[in-house]
Short mmCIF file of C-alpha atoms and ligand atoms in Angstrom, two decimals:
data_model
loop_
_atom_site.label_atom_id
_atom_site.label_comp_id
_atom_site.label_asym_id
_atom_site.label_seq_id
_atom_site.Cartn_x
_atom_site.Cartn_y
_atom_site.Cartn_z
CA UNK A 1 -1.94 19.84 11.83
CA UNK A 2 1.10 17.52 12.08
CA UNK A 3 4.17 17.19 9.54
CA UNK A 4 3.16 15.32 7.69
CA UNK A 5 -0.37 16.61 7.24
CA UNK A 6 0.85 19.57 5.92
CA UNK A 7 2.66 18.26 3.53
CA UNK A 8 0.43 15.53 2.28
CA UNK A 9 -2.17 18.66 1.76
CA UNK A 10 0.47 20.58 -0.33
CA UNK A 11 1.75 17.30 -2.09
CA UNK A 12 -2.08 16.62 -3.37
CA UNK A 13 -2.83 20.15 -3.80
CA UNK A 14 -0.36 19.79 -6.69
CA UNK A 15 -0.61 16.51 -8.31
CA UNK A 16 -4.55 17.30 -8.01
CA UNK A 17 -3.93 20.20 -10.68
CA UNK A 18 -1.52 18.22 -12.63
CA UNK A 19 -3.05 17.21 -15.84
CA UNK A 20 -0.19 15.66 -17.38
CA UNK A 21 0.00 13.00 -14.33
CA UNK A 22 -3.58 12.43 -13.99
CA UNK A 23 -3.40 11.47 -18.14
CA UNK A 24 -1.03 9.16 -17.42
CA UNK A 25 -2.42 7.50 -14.55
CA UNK A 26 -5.53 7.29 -16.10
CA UNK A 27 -3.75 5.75 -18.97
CA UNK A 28 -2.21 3.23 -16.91
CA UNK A 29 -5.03 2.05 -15.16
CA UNK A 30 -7.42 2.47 -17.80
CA UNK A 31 -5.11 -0.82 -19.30
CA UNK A 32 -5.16 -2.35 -16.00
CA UNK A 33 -9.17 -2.51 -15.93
CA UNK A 34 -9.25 -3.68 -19.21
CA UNK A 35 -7.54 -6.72 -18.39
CA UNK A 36 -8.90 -7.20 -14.12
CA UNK A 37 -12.68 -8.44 -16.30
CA UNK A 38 -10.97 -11.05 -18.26
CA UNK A 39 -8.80 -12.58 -15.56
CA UNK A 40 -11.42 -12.66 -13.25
CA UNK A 41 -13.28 -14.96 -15.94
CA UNK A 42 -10.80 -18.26 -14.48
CA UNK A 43 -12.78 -18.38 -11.43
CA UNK A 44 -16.17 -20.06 -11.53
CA UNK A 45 -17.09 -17.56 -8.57
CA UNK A 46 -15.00 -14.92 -8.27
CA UNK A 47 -16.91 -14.10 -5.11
CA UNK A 48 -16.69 -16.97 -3.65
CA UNK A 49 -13.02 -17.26 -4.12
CA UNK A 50 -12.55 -14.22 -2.34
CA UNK A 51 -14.76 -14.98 0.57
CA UNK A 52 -13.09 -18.33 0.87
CA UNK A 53 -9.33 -16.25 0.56
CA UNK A 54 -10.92 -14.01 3.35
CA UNK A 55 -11.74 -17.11 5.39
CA UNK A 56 -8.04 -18.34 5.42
CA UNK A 57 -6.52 -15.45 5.82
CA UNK A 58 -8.91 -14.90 8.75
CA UNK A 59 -7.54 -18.02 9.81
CA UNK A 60 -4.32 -17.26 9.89
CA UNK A 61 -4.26 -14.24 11.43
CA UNK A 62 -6.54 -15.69 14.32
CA UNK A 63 -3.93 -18.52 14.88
CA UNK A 64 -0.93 -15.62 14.27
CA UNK A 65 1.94 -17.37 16.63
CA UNK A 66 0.89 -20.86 16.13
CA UNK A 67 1.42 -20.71 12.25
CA UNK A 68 4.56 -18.22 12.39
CA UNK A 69 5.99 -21.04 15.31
CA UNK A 70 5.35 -23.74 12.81
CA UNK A 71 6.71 -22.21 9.91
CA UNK A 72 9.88 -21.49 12.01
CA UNK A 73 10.11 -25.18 13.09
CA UNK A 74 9.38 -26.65 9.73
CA UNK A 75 11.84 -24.51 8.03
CA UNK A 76 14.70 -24.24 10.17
CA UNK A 77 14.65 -27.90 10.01
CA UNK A 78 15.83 -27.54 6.50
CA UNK A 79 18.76 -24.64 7.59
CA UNK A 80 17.14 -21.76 7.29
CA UNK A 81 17.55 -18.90 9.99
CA UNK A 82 14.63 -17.52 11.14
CA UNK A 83 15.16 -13.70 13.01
CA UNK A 84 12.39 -11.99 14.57
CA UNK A 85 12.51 -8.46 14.44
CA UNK A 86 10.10 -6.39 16.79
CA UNK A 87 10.77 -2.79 14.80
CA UNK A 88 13.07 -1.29 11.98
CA UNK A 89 16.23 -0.89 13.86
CA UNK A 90 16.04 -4.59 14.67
CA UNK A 91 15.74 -5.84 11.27
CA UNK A 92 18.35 -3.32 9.91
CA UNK A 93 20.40 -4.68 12.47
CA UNK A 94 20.43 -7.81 11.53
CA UNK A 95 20.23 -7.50 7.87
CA UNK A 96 23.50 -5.27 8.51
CA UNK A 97 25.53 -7.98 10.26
CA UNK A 98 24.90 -10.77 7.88
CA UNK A 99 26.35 -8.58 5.35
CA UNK A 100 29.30 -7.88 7.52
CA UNK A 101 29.66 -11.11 8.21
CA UNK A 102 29.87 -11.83 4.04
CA UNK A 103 31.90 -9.12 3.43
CA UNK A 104 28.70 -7.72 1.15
CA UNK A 105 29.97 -4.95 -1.58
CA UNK A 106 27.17 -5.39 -3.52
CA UNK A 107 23.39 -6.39 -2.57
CA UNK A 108 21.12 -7.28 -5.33
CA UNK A 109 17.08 -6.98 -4.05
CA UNK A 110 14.06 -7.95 -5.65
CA UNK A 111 10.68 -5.82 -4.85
CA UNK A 112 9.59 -5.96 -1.58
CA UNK A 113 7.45 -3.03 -0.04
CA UNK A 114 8.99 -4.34 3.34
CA UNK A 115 12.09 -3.02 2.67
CA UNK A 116 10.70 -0.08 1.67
CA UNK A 117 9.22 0.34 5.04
CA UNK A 118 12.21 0.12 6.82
CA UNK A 119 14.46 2.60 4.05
CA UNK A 120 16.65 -0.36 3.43
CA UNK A 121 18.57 1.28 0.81
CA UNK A 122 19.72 3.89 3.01
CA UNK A 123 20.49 2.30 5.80
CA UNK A 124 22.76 -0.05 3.15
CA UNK A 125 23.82 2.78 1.21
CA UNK A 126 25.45 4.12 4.91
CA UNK A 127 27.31 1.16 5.28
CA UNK A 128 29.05 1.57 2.02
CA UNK A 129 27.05 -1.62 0.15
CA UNK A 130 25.40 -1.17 -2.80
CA UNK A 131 22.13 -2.38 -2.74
CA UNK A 132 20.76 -2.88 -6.95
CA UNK A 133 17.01 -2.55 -7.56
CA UNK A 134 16.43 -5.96 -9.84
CA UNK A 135 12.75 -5.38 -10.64
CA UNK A 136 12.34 -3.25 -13.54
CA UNK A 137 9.93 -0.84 -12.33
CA UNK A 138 12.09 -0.16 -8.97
CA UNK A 139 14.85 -0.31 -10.69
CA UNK A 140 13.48 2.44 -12.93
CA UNK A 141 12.20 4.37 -9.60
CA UNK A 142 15.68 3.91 -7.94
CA UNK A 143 17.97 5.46 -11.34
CA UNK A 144 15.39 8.78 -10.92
CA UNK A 145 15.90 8.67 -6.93
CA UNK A 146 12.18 8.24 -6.21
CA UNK A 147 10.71 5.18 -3.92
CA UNK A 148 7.72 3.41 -5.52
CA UNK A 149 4.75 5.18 -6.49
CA UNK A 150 2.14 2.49 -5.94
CA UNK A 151 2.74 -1.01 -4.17
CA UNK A 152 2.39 -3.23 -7.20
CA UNK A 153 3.81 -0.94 -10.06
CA UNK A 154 6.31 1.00 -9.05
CA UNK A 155 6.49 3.20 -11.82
CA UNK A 156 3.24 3.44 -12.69
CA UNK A 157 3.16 7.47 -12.94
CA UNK A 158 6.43 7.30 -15.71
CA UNK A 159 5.29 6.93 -19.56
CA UNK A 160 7.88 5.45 -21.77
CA UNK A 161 8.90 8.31 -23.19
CA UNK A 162 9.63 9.43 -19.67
CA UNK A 163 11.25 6.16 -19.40
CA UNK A 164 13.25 6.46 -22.27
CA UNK A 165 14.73 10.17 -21.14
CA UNK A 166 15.45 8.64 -17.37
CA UNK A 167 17.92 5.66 -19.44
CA UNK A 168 19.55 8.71 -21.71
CA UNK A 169 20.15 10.85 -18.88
CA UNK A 170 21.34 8.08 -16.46
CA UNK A 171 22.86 5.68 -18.81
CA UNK A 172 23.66 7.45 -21.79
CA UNK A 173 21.17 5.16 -23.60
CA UNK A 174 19.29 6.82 -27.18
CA UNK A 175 16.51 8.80 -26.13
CA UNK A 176 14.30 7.18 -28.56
CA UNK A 177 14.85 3.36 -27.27
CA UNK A 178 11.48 1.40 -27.31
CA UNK A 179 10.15 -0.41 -24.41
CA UNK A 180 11.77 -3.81 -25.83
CA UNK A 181 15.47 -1.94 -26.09
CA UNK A 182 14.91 -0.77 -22.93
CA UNK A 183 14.24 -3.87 -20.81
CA UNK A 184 17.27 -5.36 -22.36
CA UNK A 185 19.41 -2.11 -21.40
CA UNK A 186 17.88 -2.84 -17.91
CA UNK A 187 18.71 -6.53 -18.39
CA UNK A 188 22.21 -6.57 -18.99
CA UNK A 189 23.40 -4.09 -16.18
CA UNK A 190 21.45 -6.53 -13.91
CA UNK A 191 22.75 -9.64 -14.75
CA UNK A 192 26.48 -8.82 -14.07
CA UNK A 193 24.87 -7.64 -10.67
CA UNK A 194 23.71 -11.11 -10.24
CA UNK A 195 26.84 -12.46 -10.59
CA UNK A 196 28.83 -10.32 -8.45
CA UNK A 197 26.67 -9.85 -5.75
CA UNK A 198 27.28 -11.74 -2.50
CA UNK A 199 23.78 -11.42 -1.06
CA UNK A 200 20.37 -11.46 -2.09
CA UNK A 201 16.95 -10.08 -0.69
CA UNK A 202 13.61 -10.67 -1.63
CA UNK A 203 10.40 -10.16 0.49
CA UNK A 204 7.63 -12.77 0.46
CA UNK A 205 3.84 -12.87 -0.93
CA UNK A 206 3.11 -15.55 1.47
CA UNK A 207 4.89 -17.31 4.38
CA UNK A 208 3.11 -20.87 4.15
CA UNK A 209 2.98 -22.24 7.73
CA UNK A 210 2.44 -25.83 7.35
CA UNK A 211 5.49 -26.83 5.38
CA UNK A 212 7.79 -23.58 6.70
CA UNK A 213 8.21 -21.96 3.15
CA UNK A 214 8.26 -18.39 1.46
CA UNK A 215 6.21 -17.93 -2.07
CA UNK A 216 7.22 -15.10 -3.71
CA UNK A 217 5.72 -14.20 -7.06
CA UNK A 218 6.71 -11.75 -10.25
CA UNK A 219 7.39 -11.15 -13.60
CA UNK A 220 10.18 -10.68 -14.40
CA UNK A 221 12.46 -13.67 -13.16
CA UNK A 222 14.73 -11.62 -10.71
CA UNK A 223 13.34 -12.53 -7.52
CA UNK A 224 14.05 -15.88 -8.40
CA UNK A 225 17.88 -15.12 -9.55
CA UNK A 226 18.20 -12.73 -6.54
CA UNK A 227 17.39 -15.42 -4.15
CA UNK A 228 19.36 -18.40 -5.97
CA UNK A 229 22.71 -16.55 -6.94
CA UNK A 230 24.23 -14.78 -4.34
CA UNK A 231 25.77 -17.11 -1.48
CA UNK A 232 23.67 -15.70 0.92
CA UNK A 233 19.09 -14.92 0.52
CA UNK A 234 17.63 -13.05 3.29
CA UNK A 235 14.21 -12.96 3.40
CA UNK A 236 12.38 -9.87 5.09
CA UNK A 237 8.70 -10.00 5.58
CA UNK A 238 5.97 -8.91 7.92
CA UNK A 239 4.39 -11.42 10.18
CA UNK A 240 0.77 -11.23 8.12
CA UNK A 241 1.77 -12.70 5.16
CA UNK A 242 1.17 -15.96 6.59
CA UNK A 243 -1.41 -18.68 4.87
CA UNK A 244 -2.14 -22.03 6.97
CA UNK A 245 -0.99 -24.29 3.99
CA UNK A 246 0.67 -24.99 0.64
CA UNK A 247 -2.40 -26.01 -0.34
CA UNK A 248 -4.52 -22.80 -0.33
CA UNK A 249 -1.50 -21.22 -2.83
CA UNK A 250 -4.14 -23.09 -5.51
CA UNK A 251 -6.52 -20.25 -4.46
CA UNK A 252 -3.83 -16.95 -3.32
CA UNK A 253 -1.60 -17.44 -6.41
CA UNK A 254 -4.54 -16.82 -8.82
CA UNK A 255 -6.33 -14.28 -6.73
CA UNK A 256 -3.34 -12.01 -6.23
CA UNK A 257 -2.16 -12.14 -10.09
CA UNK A 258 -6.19 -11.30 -11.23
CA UNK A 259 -6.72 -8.90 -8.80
CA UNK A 260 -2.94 -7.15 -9.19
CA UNK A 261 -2.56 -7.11 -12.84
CA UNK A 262 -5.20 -8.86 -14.70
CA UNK A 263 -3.31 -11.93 -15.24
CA UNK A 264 -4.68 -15.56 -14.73
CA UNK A 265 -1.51 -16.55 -13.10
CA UNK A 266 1.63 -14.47 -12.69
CA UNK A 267 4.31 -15.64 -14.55
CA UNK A 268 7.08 -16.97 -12.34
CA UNK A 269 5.81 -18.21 -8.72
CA UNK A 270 8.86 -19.64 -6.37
CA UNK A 271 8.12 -21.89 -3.42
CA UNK A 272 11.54 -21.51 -1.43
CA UNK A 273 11.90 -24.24 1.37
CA UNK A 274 15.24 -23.19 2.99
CA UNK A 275 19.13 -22.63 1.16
CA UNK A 276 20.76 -25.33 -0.91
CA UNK A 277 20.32 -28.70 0.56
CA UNK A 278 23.04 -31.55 0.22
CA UNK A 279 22.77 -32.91 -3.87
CA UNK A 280 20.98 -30.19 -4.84
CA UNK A 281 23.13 -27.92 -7.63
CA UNK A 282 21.11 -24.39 -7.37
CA UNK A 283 20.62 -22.35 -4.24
CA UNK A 284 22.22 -20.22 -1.71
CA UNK A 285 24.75 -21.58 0.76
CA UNK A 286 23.10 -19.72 3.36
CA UNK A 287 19.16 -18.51 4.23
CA UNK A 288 17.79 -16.21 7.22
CA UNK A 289 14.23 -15.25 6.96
CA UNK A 290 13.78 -11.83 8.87
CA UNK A 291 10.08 -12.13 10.54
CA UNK A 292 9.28 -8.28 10.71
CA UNK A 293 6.03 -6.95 13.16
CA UNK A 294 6.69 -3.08 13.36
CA UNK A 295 3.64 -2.60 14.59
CA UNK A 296 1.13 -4.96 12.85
CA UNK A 297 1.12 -6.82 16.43
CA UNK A 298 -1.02 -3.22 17.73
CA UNK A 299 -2.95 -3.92 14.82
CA UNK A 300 -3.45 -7.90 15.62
CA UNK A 301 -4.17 -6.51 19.01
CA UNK A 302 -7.31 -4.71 17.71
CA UNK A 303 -10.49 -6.73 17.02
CA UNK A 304 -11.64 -4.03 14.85
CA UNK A 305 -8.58 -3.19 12.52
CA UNK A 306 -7.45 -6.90 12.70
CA UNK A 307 -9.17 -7.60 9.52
CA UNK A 308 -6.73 -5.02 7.67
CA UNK A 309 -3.78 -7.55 8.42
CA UNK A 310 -5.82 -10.44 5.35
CA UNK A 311 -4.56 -7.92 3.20
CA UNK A 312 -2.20 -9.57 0.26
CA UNK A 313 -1.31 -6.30 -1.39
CA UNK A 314 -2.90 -7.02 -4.69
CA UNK A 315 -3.26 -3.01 -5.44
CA UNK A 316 -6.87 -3.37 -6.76
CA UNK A 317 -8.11 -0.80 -4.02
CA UNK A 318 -5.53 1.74 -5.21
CA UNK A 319 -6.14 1.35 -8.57
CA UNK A 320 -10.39 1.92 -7.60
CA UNK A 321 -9.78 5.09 -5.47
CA UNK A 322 -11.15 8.53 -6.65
CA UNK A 323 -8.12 10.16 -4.58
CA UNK A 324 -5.40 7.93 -5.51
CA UNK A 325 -6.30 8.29 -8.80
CA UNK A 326 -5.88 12.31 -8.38
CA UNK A 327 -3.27 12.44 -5.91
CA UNK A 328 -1.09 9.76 -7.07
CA UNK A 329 1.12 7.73 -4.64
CA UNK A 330 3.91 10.25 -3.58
CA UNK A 331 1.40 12.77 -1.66
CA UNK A 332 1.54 9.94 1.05
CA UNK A 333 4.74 9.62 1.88
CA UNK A 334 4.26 5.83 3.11
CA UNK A 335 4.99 2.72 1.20
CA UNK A 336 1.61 1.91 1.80
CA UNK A 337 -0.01 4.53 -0.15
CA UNK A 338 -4.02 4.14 -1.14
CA UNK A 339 -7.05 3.05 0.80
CA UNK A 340 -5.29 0.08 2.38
CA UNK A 341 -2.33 2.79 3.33
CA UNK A 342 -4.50 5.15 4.98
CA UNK A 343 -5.85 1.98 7.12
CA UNK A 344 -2.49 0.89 8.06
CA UNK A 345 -0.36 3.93 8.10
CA UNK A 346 -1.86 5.22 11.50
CA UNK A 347 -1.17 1.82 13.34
CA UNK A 348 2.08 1.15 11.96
CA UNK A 349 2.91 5.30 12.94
CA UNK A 350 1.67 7.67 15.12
CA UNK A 351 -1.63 7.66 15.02
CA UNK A 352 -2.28 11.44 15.72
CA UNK A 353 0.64 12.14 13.11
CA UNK A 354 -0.84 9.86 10.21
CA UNK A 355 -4.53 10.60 11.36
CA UNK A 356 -5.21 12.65 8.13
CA UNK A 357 -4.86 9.72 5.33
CA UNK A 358 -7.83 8.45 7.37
CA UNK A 359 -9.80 11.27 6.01
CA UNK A 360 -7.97 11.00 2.65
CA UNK A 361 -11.55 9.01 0.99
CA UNK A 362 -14.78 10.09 0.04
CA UNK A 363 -15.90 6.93 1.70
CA UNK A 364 -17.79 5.97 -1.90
CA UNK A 365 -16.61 2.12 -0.81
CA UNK A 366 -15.19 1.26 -4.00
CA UNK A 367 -11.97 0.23 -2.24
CA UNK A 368 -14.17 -2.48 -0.59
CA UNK A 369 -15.78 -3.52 -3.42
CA UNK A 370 -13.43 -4.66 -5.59
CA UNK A 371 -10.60 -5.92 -2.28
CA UNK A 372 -9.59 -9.81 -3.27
CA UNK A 373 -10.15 -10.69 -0.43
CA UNK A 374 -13.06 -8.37 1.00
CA UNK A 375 -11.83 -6.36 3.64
CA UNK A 376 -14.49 -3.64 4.65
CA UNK A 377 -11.40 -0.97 3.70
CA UNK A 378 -14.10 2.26 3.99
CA UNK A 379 -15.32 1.20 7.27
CA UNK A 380 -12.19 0.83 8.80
CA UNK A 381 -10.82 4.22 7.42
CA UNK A 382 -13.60 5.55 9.51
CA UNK A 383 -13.28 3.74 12.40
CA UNK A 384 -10.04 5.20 11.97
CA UNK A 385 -11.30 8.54 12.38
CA UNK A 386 -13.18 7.12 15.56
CA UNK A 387 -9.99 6.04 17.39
CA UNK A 388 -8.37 9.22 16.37
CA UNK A 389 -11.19 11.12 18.42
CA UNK A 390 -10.93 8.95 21.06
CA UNK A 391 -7.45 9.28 21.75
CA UNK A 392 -7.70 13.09 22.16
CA UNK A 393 -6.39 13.67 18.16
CA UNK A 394 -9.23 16.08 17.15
CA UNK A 395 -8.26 19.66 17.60
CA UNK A 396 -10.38 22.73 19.30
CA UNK A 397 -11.77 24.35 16.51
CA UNK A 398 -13.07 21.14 14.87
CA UNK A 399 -14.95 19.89 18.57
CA UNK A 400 -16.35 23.56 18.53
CA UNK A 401 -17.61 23.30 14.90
CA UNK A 402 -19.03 19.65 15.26
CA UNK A 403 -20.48 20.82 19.10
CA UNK A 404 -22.20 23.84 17.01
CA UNK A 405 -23.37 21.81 13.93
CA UNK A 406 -24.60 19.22 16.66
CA UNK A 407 -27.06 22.14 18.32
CA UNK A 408 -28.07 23.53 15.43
CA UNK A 409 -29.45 19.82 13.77
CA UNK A 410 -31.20 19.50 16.82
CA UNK A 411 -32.72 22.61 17.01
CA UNK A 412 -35.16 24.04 14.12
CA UNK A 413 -35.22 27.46 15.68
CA UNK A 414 -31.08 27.67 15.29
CA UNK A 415 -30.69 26.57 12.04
CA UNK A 416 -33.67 29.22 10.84
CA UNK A 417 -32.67 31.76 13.01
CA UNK A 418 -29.72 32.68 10.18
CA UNK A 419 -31.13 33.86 6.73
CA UNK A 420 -29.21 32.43 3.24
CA UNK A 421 -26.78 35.52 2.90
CA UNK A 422 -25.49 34.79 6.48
CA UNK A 423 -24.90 31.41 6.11
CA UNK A 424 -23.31 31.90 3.15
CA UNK A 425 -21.58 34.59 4.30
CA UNK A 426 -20.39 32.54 7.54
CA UNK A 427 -19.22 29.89 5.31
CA UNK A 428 -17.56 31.78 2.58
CA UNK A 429 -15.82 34.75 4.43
CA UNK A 430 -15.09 33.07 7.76
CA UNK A 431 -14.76 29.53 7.89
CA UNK A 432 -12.36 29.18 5.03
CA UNK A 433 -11.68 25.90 4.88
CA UNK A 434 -14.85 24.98 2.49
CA UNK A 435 -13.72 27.43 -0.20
CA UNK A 436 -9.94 26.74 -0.10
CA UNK A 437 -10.46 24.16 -2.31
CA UNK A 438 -14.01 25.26 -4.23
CA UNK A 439 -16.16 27.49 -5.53
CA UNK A 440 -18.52 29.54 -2.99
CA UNK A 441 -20.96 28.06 -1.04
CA UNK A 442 -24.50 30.22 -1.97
CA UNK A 443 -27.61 28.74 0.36
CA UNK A 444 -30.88 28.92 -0.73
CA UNK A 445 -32.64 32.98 0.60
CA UNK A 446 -35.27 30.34 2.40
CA UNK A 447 -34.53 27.91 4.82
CA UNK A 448 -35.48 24.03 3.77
CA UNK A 449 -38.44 25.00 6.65
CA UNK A 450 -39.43 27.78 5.24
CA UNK A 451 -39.75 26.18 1.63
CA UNK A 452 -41.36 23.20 2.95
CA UNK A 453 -44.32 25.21 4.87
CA UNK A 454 -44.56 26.80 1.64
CA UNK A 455 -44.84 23.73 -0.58
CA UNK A 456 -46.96 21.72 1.74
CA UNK A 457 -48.25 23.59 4.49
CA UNK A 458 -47.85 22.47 7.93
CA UNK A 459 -47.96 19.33 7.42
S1 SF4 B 501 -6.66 -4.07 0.80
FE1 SF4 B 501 -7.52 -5.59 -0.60
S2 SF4 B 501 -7.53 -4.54 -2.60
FE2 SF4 B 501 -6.14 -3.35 -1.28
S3 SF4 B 501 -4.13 -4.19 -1.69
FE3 SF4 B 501 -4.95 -5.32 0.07
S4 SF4 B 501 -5.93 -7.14 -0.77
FE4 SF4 B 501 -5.61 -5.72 -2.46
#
C-alpha cells in the first residue's frame, strides 16, 4: 500500500463516520439537485447538447497541437505571451520571474484548480509575494488554511455558521454576521487587493483556438477584476481546455453553468483576446498565457483514457458519487477529487502510487450518467484498474486471492468441498479485510449446489 493509500483509507475511514459532514454535504447538494432539473429545462435536448459538446471536445483533443498552435498564433498577434510549460517546476518558473520582473508584493488570483495543481500559493508564499484568494469560496478555504474541497465549490463542506466563526476568528468579524454581511466583509478586504496588486492570475474554462482567446466564467466578478487591474494577467491553464471555435461557447457556456450549478447561464462570462490594445481604456499592460501539460500529454497519448481529457470540470460527477458524497473531497488529497479525479489522478501521478482512487467507486455509473459531456467515467476507472495490473501494480496476496477465487469458480468440487462455517470462518477470522469495514460474513450451512439439487433435482 503506497502513501498515499494509507492515508486516503484513514482520511475516509473518518469523514465516512462523520455525521455532522455528511449533513452538510447532503445539504449542499441536496440544493444543488434541486436547481441541475430546472436549468437543464433551456435546452430543447439536453442529450443532444451533450453529445454534440462531446463531439467538439472530441475534436479538439484529436487535433490537440493544431488548435493550441493556432490559438498561440492568433493571440500573440494581439501581444499576448504564450509559455509552454511541460511540468510544475516549469510553470512555477515562469510564473516566478514575471513577478520578479514586476517587482510583485502582492498577487491577487481568481479560482483556478490549475494552480492548485501546481501549489501555487506556496511556491509564491516562498518568494515572499502574497498571493490573495479573490473568489469567495477559496478565499474562505485559504483564511482556514485548507485547499478546495470540491472543484467547483470550494467550500462546499463549511455551513454558514461555520462560515461566520472562520470571519470572527480570522477577522474579528461578529460571530453572528449573515451570509449578506459576510460577502461584503469578504468584499471590501478584496477590493483594496485589487488595487494594490501588481499582477493578476486567473485560469481558463476554455482556450478558444480559432480566434486565440481565454473564456473564463464565474460569479462573482473577480476573475474579471483580477485579470483587468493589475498591470500584469497571467493566464495558467492545461492544454485540454481547448474548443475549436468562439462559436461553440453558444453550446459550452450553457452546458458548464447547468451542469455546475444549476444555472441557465453563469453570471459573468469574459472572452479575453490578449492585454490592453492601443485606444482601449481597461486592461492589463502586459498578458502571458502559461500553456500547462503535466502529464495530460501521457493521457492524450492513450486511446483509451483520451476521452477523460473532454472533461470541462462542471462537478456534476462529484456531486452524483455515493463515495464523494461520504468521503468528502479532502480524503483525496488531489485537486481533482471525485470520479473524474480518480480517472486522472493516476496519469497525471504515479500510477502505482494513485492506483487506489481507481478503486475508490462502486462502479454504479452514475458519474457517467449525468457527465455534460458523456464521458464513460466508470469504465475508465476500471480500465484504470486494468493498466494498474498490467504494469506490475497488484501486490502478492491479491494475485494469490484472485488465482484462488479463479480455481474455485471453475471448479464445482472446490467451491463445495468447504462447508458454510468454514467459509465463513475463512472469511471472518482470516482474511480480514471483508470485516474491517462490516459486519460478519455468515454463508448459507448448504452450498448454492447443494440447495439447488434440493430444490430441483438434477436438473
Ligand atoms: S467528468 Fe464530466 S461530470 Fe465530471 S467534472 Fe468533468 S465534465 Fe463534469
Amino acid at each position: 500500500m503506497s502513501q498515499h493509500s494509507e492515508s486516503f483509507v484513514a482520511k475516509s475511514t473518518v469523514k465516512a463516520a462523520d455525521r455532522e459532514h455528511r449533513r452538510k454535504i447532503n445539504f449542499n447538494i441536496g440544493k444543488y439537485n434541486s436547481v441541475v432539473p430546472k436549468g437543464k429545462l433551456q435546452f430543447s435536448d439536453v442529450n443532444l447538447a451533450r453529445e454534440k459538446a462531446k463531439n467538439q471536445k472530441w475534436k479538439a483533443i484529436e487535433t490537440l497541437d493544431k488548435c493550441l498552435e493556432n490559438f498561440e498564433a492568433a493571440i500573440t498577434k494581439r501581444g499576448a505571451k504564450v509559455i509552454w510549460a511541460e511540468d510544475t517546476a516549469q510553470a512555477l518558473e515562469a510564473i516566478g520571474k514575471i513577478c520578479a520582473e514586476k517587482n510583485c508584493k502582492t498577487l491577487v488570483k481568481s479560482k483556478s484548480m490549475v494552480t492548485e495543481e501546481i501549489h501555487l500559493n506556496d511556491y509564491l508564499e516562498k518568494q515572499g509575494i502574497e498571493s490573495v484568494e479573490t473568489d469567495l469560496g477559496e478565499y474562505i478555504q485559504q483564511l482556514d488554511g485548507e485547499p478546495p474541497y470540491h472543484i467547483v465549490t470550494p467550500a462546499m463542506h463549511k455551513s454558514k455558521e461555520d462560515v461566520a466563526k472562520l470571519f470572527a476568528e480570522k477577522l474579528g468579524t461578529d460571530p453572528k454576521l449573515n451570509p449578506e454581511q459576510l460577502t461584503l466583509v469578504a468584499r471590501e478586504k478584496l477590493r483594496e487587493k485589487y488595487a494594490s496588486a501588481e499582477v493578476g492570475v486567473t485560469g481558463a474554462n476554455f482556450i478558444i483556438a480559432d480566434i486565440g482567446a481565454i473564456a473564463v466564467t464565474e460569479n462573482e466578478g473577480n476573475a474579471r477584476l483580477s485579470c483587468s487591474m493589475p498591470k500584469t494577467h497571467i493566464v495558467i491553464t492545461s492544454i485540454e481546455k481547448v474548443i475549436p471555435s468562439i462559436n461553440d461557447l453558444a453550446l459550452f457556456w450553457p452546458l458548464l453553468s447547468t451542469f455546475g450549478t444549476g444555472q441557465m447561464v453563469t453570471v459573468y462570462n469574459t472572452i479575453v483576446t490578449g492585454p490592453r490594445q492601443p485606444g482601449e481604456v481597461d486592461g492589463p499592460d502586459e498578458m502571458y498565457v502559461i500553456l500547462l501539460d503535466n502529464g495530460r500529454t501521457n493521457i492524450l497519448a492513450d486511446p483509451k483514457q483520451r476521452e477523460s481529457l473532454y472533461c470541462i470540470r462542471c462537478g456534476a460527477c462529484l456531486n452524483a458519487c455515493p463515495v464523494y458524497k461520504n468521503i468528502g473531497g479532502h480524503a483525496y488529497e488531489t485537486p481533482y477529487s471525485g470520479p473524474i479525479g480518480s480517472v486522472i489522478t493516476p496519469h497525471l501521478k504515479p500510477l502505482g502510487e494513485w492506483k487506489h482512487l481507481s478503486y475508490a467507486s462502486s462502479l454504479c455509473g452514475n458519474c457517467t450518467e449525468v457527465c455534460a459531456v458523456k464521458i464513460n467515467l466508470h469504465e475508465l476507472l476500471l480500465e484504470n484498474r486494468h493498466e494498474a495490473v498490467e504494469e506490475g501494480h497488484s501486490v502478492f496476496v491479491e494475485r494469490m486471492a484472485w488465482k484462488m477465487w479463479k480455481q474455485a469458480m471453475l471448479r464445482r468440487s472446490l467451491m463445495n468441498a468447504a462447508n458454510g462455517n468454514i467459509k465463513s470462518w475463512l472469511i471472518n477470522k482470516i482474511g480480514k479485510a471483508w470485516t474491517r469495514h462490516r459486519s460478519n460474513l455468515d454463508f448459507p450451512k448448504k452450498s448454492f449446489n447443494e440447495q439447488w439439487k434440493e430444490k430441483y433435482g438434477n436438473r
